[in-house]
XYZ file of C-alpha atoms in Angstrom:
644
model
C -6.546 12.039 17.019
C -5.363 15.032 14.781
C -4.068 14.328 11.834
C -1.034 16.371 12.549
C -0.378 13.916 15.109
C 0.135 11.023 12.178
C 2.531 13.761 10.238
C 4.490 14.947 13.306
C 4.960 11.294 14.000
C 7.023 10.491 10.647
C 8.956 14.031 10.789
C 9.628 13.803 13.984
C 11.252 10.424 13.352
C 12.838 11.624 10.548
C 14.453 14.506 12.302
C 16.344 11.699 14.341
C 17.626 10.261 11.257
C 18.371 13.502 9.422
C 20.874 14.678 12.938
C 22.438 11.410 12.020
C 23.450 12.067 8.192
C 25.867 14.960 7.985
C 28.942 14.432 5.209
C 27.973 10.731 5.014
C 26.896 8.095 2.331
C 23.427 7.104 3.701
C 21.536 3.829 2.380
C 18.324 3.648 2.364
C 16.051 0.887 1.740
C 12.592 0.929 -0.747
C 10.186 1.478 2.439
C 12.134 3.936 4.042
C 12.539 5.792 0.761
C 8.585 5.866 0.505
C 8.095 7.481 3.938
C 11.193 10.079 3.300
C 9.250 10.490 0.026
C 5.735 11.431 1.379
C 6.780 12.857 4.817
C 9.334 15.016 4.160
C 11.186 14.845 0.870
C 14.644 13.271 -0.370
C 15.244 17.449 -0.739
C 15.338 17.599 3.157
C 17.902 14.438 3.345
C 19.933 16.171 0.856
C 20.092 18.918 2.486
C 21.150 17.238 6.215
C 23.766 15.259 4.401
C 25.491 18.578 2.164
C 28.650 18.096 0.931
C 30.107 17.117 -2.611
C 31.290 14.153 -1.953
C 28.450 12.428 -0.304
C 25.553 10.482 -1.699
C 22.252 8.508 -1.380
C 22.265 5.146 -2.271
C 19.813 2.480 -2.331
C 19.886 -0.501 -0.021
C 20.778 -3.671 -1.782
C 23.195 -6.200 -2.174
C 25.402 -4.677 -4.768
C 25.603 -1.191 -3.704
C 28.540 0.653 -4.393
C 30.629 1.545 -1.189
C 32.149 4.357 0.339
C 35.562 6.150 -1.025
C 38.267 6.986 1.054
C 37.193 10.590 1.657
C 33.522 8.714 2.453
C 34.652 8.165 6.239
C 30.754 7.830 7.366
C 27.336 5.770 6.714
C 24.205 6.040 7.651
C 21.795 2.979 6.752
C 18.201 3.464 7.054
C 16.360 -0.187 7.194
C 12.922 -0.388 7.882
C 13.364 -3.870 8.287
C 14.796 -6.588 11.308
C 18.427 -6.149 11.786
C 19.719 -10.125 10.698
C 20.053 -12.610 7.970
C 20.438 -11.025 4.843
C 20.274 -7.720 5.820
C 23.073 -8.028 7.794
C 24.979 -9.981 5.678
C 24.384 -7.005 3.167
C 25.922 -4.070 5.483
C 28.463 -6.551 6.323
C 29.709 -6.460 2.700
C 29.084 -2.789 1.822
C 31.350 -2.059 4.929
C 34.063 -4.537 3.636
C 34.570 -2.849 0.648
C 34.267 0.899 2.074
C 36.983 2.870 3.905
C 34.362 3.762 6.726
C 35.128 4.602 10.281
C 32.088 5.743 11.461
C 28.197 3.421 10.692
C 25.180 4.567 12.182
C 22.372 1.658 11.845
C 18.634 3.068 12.006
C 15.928 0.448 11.858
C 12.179 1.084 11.969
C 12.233 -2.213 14.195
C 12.323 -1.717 18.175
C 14.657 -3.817 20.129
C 11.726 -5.514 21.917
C 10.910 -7.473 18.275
C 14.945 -7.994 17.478
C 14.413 -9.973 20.879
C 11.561 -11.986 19.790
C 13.230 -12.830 16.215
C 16.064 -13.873 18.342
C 13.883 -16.630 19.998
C 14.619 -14.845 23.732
C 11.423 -15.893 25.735
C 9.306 -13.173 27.024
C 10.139 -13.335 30.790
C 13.650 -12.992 29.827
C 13.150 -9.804 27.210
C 10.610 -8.605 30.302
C 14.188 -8.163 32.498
C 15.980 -6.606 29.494
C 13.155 -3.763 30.028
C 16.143 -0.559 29.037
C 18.926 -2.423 27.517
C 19.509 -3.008 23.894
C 22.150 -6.164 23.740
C 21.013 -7.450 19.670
C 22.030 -3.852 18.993
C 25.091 -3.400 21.508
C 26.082 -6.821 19.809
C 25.869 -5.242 16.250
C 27.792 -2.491 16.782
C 30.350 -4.985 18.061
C 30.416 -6.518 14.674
C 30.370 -3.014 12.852
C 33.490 -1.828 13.865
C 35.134 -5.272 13.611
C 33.871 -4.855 10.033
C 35.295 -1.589 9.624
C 38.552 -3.095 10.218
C 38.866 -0.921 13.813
C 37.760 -1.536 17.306
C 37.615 1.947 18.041
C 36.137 3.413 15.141
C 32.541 4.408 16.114
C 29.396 2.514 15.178
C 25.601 3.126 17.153
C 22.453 1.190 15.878
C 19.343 2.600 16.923
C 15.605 2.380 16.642
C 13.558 5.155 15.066
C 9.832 4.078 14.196
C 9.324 5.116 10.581
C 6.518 3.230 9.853
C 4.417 5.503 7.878
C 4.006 7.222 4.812
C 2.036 10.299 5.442
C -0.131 10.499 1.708
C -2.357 13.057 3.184
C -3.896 14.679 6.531
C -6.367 11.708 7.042
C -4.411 9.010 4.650
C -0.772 7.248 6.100
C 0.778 4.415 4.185
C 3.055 1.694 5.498
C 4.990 0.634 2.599
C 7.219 -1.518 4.662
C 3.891 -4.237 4.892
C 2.698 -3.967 1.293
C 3.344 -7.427 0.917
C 1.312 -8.268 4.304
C -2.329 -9.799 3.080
C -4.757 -11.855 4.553
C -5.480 -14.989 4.749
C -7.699 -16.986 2.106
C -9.364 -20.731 3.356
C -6.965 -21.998 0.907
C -3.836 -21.039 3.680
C -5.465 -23.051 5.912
C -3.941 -26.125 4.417
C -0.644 -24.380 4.139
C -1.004 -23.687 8.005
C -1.779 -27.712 9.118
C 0.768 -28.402 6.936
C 3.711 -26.393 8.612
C 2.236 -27.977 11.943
C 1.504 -31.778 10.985
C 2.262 -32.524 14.963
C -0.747 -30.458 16.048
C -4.664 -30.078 15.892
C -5.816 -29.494 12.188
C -7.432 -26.145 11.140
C -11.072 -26.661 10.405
C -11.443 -22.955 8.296
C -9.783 -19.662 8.892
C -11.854 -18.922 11.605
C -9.629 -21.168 14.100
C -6.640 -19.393 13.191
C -4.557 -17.307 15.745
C -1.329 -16.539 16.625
C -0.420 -19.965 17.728
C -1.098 -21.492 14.240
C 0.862 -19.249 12.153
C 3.989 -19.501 10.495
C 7.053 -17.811 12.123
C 7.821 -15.519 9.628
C 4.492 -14.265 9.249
C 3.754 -13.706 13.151
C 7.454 -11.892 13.107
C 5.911 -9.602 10.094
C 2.835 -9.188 12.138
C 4.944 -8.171 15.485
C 6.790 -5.490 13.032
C 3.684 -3.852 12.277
C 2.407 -4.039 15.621
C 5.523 -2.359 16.879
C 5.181 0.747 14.960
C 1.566 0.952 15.512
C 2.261 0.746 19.151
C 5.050 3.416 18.825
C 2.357 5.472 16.751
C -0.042 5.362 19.905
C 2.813 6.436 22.153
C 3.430 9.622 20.072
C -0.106 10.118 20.103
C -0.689 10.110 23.835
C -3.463 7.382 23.559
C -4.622 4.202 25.223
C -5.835 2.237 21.923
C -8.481 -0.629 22.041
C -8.210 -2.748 19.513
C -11.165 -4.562 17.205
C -10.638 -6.806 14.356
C -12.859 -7.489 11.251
C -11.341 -11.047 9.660
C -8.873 -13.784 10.652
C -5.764 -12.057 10.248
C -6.717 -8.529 11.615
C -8.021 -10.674 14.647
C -4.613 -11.831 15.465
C -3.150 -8.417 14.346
C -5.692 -6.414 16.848
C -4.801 -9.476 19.627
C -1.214 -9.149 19.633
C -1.416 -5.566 19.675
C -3.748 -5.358 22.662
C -1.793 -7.850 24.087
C 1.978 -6.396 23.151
C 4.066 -6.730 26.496
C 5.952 -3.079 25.466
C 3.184 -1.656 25.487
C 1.810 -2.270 29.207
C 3.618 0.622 31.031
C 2.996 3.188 27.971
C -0.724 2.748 28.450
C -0.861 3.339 32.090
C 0.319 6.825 31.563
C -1.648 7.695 28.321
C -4.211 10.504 28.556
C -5.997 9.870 25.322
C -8.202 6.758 24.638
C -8.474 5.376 20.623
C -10.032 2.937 19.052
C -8.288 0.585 16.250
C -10.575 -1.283 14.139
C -8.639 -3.593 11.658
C -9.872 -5.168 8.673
C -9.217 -7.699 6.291
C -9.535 -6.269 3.005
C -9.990 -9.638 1.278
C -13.854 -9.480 2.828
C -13.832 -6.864 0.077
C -11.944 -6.803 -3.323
C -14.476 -4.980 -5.052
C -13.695 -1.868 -4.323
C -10.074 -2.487 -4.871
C -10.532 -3.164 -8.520
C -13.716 -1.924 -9.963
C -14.520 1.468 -11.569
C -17.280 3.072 -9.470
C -15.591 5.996 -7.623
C -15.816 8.969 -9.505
C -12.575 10.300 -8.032
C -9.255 11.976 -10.068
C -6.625 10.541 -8.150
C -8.385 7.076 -8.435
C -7.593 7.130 -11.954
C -4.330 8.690 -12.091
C -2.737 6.012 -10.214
C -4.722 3.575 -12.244
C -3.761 4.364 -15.460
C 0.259 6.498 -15.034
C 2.846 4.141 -14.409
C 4.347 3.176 -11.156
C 7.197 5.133 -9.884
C 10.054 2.784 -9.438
C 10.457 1.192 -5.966
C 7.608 2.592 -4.593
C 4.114 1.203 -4.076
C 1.708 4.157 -3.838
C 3.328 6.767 -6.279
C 3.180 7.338 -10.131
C 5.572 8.346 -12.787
C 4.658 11.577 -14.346
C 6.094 12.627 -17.906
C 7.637 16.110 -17.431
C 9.087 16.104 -21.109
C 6.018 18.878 -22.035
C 7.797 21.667 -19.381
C 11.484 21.118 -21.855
C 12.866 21.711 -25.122
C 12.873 18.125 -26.214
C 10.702 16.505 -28.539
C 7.805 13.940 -27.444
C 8.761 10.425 -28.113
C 9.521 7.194 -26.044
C 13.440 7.769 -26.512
C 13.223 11.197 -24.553
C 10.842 9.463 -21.927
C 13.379 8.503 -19.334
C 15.935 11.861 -20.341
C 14.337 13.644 -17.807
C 13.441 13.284 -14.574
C 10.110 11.788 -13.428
C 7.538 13.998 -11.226
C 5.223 12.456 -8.938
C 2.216 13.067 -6.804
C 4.170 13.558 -3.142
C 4.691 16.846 -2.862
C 5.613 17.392 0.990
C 7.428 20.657 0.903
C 5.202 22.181 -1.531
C 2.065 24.421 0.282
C 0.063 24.731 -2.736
C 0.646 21.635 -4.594
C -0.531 19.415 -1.209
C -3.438 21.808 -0.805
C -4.389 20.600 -4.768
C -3.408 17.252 -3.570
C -5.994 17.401 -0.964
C -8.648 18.721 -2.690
C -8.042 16.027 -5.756
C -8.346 13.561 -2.831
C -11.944 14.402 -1.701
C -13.559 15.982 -4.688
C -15.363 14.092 -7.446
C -13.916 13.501 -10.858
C -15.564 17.054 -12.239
C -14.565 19.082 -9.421
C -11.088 17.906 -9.272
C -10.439 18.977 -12.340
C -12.058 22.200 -12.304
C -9.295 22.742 -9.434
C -6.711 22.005 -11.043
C -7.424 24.253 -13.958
C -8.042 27.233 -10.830
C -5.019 26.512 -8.951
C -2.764 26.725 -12.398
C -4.512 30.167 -13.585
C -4.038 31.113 -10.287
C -0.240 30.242 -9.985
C 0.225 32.258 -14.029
C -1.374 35.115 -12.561
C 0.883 35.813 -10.175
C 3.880 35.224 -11.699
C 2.436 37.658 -14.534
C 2.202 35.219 -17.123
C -0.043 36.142 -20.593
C -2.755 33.726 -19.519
C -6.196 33.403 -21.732
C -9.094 32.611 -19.460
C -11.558 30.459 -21.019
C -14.878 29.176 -18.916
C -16.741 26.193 -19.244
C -15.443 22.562 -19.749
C -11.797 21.979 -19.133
C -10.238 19.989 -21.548
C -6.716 18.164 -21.252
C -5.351 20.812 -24.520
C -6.704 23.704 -22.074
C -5.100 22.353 -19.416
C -1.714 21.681 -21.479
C -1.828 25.461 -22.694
C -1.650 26.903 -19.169
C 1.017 24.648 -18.455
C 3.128 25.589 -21.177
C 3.163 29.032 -19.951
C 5.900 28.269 -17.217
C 7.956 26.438 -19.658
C 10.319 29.190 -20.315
C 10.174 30.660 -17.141
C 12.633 28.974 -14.539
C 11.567 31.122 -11.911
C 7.967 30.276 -12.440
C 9.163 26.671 -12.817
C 10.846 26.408 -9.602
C 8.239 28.191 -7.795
C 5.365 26.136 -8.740
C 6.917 22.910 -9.683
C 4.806 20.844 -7.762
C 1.344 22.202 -9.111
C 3.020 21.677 -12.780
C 3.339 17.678 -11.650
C 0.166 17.627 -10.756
C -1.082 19.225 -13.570
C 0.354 17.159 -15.764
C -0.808 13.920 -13.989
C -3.917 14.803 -14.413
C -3.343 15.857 -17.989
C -1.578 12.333 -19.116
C -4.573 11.064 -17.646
C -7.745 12.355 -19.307
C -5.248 11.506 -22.635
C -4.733 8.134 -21.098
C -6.586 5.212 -23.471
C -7.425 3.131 -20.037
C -9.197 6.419 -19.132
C -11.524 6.117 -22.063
C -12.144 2.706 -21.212
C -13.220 3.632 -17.838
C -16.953 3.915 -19.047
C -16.670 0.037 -20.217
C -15.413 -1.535 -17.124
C -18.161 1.081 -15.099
C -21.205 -0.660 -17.828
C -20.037 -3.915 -16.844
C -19.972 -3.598 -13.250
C -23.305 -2.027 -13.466
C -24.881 -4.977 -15.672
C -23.167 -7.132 -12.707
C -24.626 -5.862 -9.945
C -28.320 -6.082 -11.555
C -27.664 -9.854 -12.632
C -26.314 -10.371 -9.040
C -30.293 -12.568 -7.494
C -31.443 -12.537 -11.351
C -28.470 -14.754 -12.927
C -25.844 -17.440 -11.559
C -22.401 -16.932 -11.546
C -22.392 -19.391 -14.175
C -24.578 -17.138 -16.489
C -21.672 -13.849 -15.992
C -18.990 -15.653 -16.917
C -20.638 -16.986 -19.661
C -21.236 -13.190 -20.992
C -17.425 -12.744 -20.010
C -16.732 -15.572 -22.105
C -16.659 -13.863 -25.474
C -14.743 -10.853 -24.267
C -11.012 -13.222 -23.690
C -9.740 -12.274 -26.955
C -6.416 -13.231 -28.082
C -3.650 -10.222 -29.137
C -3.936 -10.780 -32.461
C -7.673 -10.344 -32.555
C -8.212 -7.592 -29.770
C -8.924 -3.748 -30.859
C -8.327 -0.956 -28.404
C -11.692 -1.116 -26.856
C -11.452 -4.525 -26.154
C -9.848 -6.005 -22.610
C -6.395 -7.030 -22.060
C -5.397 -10.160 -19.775
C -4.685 -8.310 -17.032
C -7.777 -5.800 -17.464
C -9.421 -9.270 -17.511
C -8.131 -10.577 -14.531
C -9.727 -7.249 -12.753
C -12.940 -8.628 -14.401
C -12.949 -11.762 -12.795
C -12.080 -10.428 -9.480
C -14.702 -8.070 -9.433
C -17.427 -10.785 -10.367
C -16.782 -13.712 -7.952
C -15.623 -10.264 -4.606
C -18.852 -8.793 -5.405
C -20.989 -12.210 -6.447
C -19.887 -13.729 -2.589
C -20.027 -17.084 -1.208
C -21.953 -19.508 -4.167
C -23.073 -22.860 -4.719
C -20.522 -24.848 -7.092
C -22.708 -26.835 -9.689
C -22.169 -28.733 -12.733
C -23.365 -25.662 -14.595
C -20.679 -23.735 -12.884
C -18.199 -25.884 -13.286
C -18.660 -25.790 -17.307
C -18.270 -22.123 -17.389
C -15.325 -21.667 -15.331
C -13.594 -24.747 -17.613
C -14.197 -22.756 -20.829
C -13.230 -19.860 -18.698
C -9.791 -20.985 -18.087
C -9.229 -22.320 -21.130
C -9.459 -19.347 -23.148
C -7.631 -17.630 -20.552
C -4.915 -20.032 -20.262
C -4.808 -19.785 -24.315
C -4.753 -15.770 -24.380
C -2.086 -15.845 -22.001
C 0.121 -18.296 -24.011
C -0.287 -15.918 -27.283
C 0.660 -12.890 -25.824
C 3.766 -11.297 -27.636
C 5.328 -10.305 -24.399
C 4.344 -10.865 -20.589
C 3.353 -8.306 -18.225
C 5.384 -8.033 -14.927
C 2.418 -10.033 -13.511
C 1.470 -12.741 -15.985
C 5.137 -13.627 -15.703
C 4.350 -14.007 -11.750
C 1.385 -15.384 -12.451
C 2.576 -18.138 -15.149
C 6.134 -18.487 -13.129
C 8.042 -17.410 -16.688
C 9.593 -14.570 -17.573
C 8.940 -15.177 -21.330
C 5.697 -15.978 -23.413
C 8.272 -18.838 -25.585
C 8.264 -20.444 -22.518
C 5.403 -20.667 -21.625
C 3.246 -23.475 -22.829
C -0.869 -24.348 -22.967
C -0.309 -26.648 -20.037
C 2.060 -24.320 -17.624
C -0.809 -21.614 -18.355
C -3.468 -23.785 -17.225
C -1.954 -24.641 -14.602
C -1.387 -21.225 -13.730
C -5.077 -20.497 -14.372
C -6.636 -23.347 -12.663
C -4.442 -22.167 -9.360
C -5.869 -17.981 -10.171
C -9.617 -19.665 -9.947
C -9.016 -21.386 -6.746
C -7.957 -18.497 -5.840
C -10.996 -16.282 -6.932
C -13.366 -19.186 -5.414
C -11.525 -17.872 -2.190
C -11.864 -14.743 -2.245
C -15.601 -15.216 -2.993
C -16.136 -17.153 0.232
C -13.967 -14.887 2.279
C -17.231 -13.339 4.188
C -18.843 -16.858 4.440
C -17.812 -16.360 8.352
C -19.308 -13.035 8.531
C -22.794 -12.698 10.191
C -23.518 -9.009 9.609
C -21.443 -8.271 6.625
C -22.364 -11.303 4.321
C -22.508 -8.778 0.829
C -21.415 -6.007 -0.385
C -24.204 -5.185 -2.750
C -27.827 -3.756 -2.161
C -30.341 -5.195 -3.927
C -32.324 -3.025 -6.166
C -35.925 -2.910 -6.903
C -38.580 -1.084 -9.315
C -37.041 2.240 -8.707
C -33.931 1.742 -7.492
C -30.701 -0.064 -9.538
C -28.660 -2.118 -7.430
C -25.544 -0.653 -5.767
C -22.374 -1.480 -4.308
C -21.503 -0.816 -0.569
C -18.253 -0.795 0.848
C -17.508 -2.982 3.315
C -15.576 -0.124 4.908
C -18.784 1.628 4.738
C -21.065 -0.837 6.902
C -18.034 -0.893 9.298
C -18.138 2.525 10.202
C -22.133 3.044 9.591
C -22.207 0.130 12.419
C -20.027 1.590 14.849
C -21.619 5.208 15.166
C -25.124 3.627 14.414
C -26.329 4.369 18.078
C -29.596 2.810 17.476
C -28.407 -0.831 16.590
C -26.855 -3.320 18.857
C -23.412 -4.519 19.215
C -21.925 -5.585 15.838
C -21.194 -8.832 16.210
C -18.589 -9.395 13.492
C -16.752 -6.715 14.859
C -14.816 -8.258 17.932
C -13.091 -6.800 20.534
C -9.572 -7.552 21.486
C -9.054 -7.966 25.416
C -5.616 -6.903 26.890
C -6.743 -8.161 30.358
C -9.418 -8.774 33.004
C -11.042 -4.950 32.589
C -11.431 -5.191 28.925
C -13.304 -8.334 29.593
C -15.828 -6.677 31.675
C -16.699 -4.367 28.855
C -19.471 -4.260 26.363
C -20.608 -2.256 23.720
C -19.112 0.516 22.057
C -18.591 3.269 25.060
C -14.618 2.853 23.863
C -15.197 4.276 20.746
C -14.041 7.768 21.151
C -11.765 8.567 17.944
C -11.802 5.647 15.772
C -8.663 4.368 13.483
C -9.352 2.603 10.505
C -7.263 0.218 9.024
C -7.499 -1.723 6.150
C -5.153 -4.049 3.894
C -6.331 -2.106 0.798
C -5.454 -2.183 -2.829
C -5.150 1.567 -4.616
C -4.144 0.063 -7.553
C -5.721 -2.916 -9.083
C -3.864 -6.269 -8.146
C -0.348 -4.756 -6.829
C -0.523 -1.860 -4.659
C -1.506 -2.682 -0.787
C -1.247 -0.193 2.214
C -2.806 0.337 5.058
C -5.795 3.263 5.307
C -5.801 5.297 8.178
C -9.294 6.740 8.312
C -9.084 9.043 11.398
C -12.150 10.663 13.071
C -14.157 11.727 9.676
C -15.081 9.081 7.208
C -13.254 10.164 4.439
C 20.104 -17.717 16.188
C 20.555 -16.570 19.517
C 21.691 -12.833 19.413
C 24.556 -13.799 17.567
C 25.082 -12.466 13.990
């Protein structure tokens, strides 16, 4: 699979849309915005739509409608077409003079079916009609106030987010996670007429919730429509409980039948559950750029895989936090931009040192030929270095405009060797370390009693100290990486005192972060009291105990860590890692933790790993600790009724 298949997959669906949005108002929802944003640019969309009087808006409840010289709409849902979505282009219509609504949904018919509880034999003989959507347009025009104004809803599959060559996001399932053993009560108790879950390896598709299997379907429906671009017959294989049933129901997707029977290509799918492995999601130990730029630069607003970079250095205006939001954010998507994605690439796959050696290149480079007085200086690059080159193009708006995405990228990577979490990079990296050497040597019990002086309130913490949430990465790290442990009395002592300066930290804070307030359930520290935070923090252990036992059903992939010995430290393997290294490892046998999804009586007949031929990766993965998920695409190279 090339990866120009994965790009010409999202800009090929986008070129649907973009035929679609001439002179209109077009909606678009977060997820959609993300894959606009990294496959082709808003600039593209803007450029489809043209005229004055038309806009982009985003998708929600209280947008503003369309004027009377706004006759047309476009929405762009990645979502199912019902409930409250529909109830929200219901009332955007309403109050709009539109006569002509085009509907695009990143949802195929064949799953608006299924959410619309119409059995399988029956959506089988629906095989070429569209009657949810035929019904919807119904309701659009009466909406619009006009029978014979014009409305068409329609299916384009814009699942992903193309972040690079080998690297798609699907921002529409960022909320999509695993299971932990603690769901497993949640499960029997949605189902209290029917056989109890013993652990999660008993779950499948019959024992999940609704919703969740509908989510699932989604995602399975765009992958599905990804294999059809790509001319391939996929077999699926599954890692974990939930990328079991994901990998099953795509094998197994009845839309799907006909489109394999004609496919040339053959793929393989492997899916994994990225709770078998947090540690890589939060600890320090890649010594990558682009790992610490969207660590440290803050998120760019309604997306989940993008940063906010400062562009105040390339104007007139003076530093300071009340020119911060005068101008315009950059970012790191730069899709129409040659040599600012070729930079992008390079940052992706180069080591900390290296990357930023390129950048400095790739900005002397850009000066040079645009003629600009540039000073070359060798040796170590320095963020000031880096800032000087920069500033070169400041007064230049031709320079600026031709080379404004290398400038963003610049200037990521400059805000982020400034950054004070950069500095404390180096701590977290000497803890992990100390960790991983403990890890045979100490108990559990013994770490978080050395993580026990470190929970220092506000009033008493200096800037090299950790913050609650820097914290919380701490304790994730320890009981991913520790694995499955005995609970003792000794244990049970350290995690008390544990949560109880926690729990106290969390109540002193000044002000709540976005996630203690999700964590504690209040969106104020005066509200929140000793006992609410314990609470809080005796549910984020349970928690952590889960996600420590999450490989307790794994045979082959029980740790993540390699011991070390007298001349070796211990290290840290990817669970990703052993996946792959097990797959092309002709010499070993069949991996038996990774299983193979049947879609009927042939696949049953095989064995082994003959079907491996170009291998898909994909992973529920966090790129930034504790709230950005996606899915990683590591292709070929390691790197009611229908009524409304």
């Amino acid at each position: 699979m090339s990866a120009l298949g994965v790009l010409s997959f999202t800009q090929q669906g986008w070129e649907q849309v973009l035929a679609k949005v001439k002179r209109a108002v077009v909606y678009l929802d977060a997820a959609c915005a993300e894959s606009l944003h990294w496959g082709c640019g808003s600039m593209r969309l803007l450029e489809a739509v043209g005229g004055p009087a038309c806009q982009l808006r985003e998708f929600e409840p209280d947008a503003v409608g369309g004027g009377v010289k706004q006759p047309k709409a476009v929405f762009v849902l990645s979502c199912l077409l019902k409930g409250r979505t529909v109830e929200t282009i219901r009332d955007i219509i309403c109050r709009s003079h539109f006569q002509y609504c085009v509907v695009v949904t990143a949802v195929s018919h064949a799953v608006h079916l299924t959410a619309n509880h119409v059995p399988a034999a029956a959506a089988a003989e629906l095989e070429g009609q569209h009657p949810v959507f035929e019904q919807l347009e119904e309701k659009l025009c009466e909406w619009m106030g006009n029978m014979n104004y014009t409305a068409e809803v329609q299916h384009v599959p814009l699942l992903l987010a193309p972040a690079a060559p080998y690297l798609a996001l699907t921002p529409a399932f960022a909320s999509l996670f695993p299971l932990l053993p603690q769901d497993v009560h949640l499960l029997n108790s949605a189902r209290p007429d029917k056989r109890r879950l013993g652990s999660l390896g008993e779950v499948d598709a019959s024992t999940l919730t609704p919703n969740l299997l509908l989510q699932i379907r989604c995602l399975v429906s765009g992958l599905s429509s990804l294999c059809e671009h790509l001319g391939v017959r996929e077999e699926c294989f599954a890692v974990g409980s939930l990328s079991r049933v994901i990998a099953a129901d795509l094998a197994n997707y009845a839309p799907a039948k006909n489109r394999r029977k004609n496919a040339t290509g053959r793929a393989s799918v492997v899916f994994v559950d990225r709770t078998l492995d947090l540690t890589g999601a939060v600890g320090h130990h890649g010594d990558n750029l682009v790992e610490k730029i969207i660590s440290v630069l803050p998120q760019l607003p309604g997306h989940t895989n993008d940063v906010m970079v400062n562009m105040v250095e390339l104007t007139a205006l003076q530093h300071g936090e009340e020119n911060q939001n005068v101008i315009a954010p950059g970012c790191l998507a730069q899709s129409n931009d040659t040599a600012a994605k070729a930079l992008w690439e390079a940052l992706l796959n180069t080591k900390h040192k290296e990357a930023v050696m390129e950048v400095r290149r790739h900005l002397v480079e850009a000066a040079s030929r645009e003629n600009l007085p540039i000073k070359m200086s060798m040796g170590r690059v320095t963020p000031g270095q880096l800032t000087s080159y920069i500033q070169l193009f400041k007064n230049n708006l031709k320079a600026l405009r031709n080379h404004c995405g290398l400038l963003q990228l610049g200037l990521a990577t400059v805000q982020t060797l400034k950054h004070p979490q950069t500095a404390k990079w180096d701590n977290f990296l000497a803890f992990e370390r100390l960790l991983l050497q403990s890890i045979g040597e100490s108990s559990i019990s013994t770490v978080l009693s050395q993580l026990l002086p470190m929970i220092k309130p506000s009033t008493q913490r200096t800037n090299d100290d950790y913050n609650p949430e820097e914290l919380l990465i701490l304790l994730i790290y320890i009981y991913s990486v520790t694995g499955e442990f005995v609970v003792d009395k000794d244990l049970g002592d350290a995690e008390e005192k544990v949560k109880k300066a926690l729990a106290q930290v969390f109540c002193e804070e000044s002000e709540l972060s976005p996630l203690l307030q999700k964590i504690t359930g209040c969106d104020s520290s005066i509200n929140l009291t000793f006992h609410k935070s314990k609470i809080a923090v005796d549910e984020l252990f349970s928690t952590l105990r889960d996600a420590a036992g999450a490989r307790s059903l794994m045979k082959q992939f029980k740790s993540v860590c390699v011991p070390g010995n007298h001349s070796h430290q211990a290290t840290y393997k990817p669970l990703l890692k052993q996946v792959v290294e097990e797959i092309f490892n002709p010499e070993k046998p069949d991996p038996v933790d990774i299983e193979h999804m049947s879609s009927g009586l042939t696949d049953l007949l095989k064995t082994g790993f003959s079907m491996f031929m170009k291998v898909i990766l994909l992973s529920t993965r966090l790129l930034k600790p504790l709230n950005i998920p996606e899915l990683l695409f590591a292709t070929d190279r390691l790197h009611p009724d229908l009524g409304f």
